[in-house]
Short mmCIF file of C-alpha atoms in Angstrom, two decimals:
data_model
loop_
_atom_site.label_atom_id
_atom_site.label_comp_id
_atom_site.label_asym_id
_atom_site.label_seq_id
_atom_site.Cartn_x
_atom_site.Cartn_y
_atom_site.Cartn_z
CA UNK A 1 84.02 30.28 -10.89
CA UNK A 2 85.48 31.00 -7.28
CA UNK A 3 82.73 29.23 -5.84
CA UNK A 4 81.83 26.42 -8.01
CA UNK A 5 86.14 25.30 -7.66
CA UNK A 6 85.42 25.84 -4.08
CA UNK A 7 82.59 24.32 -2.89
CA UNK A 8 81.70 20.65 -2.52
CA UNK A 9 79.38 19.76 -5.90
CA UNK A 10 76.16 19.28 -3.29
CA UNK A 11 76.53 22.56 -1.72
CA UNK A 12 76.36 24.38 -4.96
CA UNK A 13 73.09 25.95 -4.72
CA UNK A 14 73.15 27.17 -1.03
CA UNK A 15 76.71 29.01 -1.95
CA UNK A 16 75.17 30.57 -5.18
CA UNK A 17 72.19 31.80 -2.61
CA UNK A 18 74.50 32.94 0.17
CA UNK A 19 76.49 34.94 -2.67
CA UNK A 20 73.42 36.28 -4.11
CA UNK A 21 71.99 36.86 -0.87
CA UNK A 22 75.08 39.21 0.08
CA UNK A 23 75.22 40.87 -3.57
CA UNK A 24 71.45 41.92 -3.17
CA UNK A 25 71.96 43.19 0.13
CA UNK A 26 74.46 45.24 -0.62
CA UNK A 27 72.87 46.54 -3.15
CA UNK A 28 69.57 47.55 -0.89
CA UNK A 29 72.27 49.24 1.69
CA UNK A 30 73.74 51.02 -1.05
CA UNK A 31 70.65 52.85 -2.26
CA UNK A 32 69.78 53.81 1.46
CA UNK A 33 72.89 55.44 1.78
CA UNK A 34 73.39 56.98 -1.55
CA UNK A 35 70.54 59.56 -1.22
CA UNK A 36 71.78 61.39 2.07
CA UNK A 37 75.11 61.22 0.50
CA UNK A 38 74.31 62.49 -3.11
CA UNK A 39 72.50 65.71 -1.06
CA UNK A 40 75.32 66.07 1.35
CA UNK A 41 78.47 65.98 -0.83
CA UNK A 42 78.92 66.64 -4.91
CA UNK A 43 79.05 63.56 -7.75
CA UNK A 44 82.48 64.02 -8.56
CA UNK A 45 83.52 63.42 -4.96
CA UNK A 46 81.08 60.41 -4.20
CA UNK A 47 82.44 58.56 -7.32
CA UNK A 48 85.93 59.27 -6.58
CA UNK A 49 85.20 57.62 -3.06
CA UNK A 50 83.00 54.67 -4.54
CA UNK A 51 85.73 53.62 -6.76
CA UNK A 52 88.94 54.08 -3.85
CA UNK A 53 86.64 51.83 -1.67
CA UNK A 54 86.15 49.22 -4.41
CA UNK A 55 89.73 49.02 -4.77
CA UNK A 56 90.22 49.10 -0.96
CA UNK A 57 87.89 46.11 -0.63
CA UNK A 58 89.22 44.19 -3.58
CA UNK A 59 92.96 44.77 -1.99
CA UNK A 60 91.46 43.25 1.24
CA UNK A 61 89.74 40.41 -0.34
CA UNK A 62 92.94 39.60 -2.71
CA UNK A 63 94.55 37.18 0.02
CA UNK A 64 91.49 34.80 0.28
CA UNK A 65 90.89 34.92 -3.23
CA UNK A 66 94.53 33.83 -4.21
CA UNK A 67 95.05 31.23 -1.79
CA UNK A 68 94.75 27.64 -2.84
CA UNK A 69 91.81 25.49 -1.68
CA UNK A 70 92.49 22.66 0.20
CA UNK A 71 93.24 19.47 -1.67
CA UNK A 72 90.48 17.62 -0.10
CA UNK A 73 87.60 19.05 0.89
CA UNK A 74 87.13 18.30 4.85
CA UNK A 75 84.16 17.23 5.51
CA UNK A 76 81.88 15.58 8.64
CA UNK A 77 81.05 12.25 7.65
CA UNK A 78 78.03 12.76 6.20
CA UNK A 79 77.59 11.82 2.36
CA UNK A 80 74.91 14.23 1.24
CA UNK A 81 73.87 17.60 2.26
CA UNK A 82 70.21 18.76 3.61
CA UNK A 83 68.08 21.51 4.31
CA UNK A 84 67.48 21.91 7.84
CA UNK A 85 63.65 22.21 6.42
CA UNK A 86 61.62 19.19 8.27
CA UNK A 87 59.78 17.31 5.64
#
């Protein structure tokens, strides 16, 4: 919802793929790190921290999301959007 009320109409896709991009990759990091960790430290403490840093990071985040977009988007002139893919 963020995005789509954010984002000019013909940039729709490449946000969705940026955002997915970031979600998977993420996701990757966190499985490299949880297997040193879950050796290193007990559950109980590892979820604890999981969930303060979630919170921290949704906290930090809370500013950008609650600010208005601007009325118009700004843009550079150009009427349509393209891939930088030669065809």
């Amino acid at each position: 919802m963020l995005i789509a009320s954010r984002v000019l109409s013909a940039a729709h896709g490449r946000a969705f793929a940026v955002t997915t991009a970031a979600v998977q990759g993420a996701g990757l990091t966190g499985l490299l790190v949880a297997g040193p960790l879950a050796e290193a430290f007990e559950p109980r403490i590892l979820v604890a921290g999981a969930g303060a840093a979630g919170i921290l990071a949704a906290l930090a985040c809370l500013p950008l999301v609650r600010s208005e977009p601007p009325a118009t988007p700004a843009t550079s002139g150009r009427s349509e959007i393209r891939d930088n893919v030669a065809a």
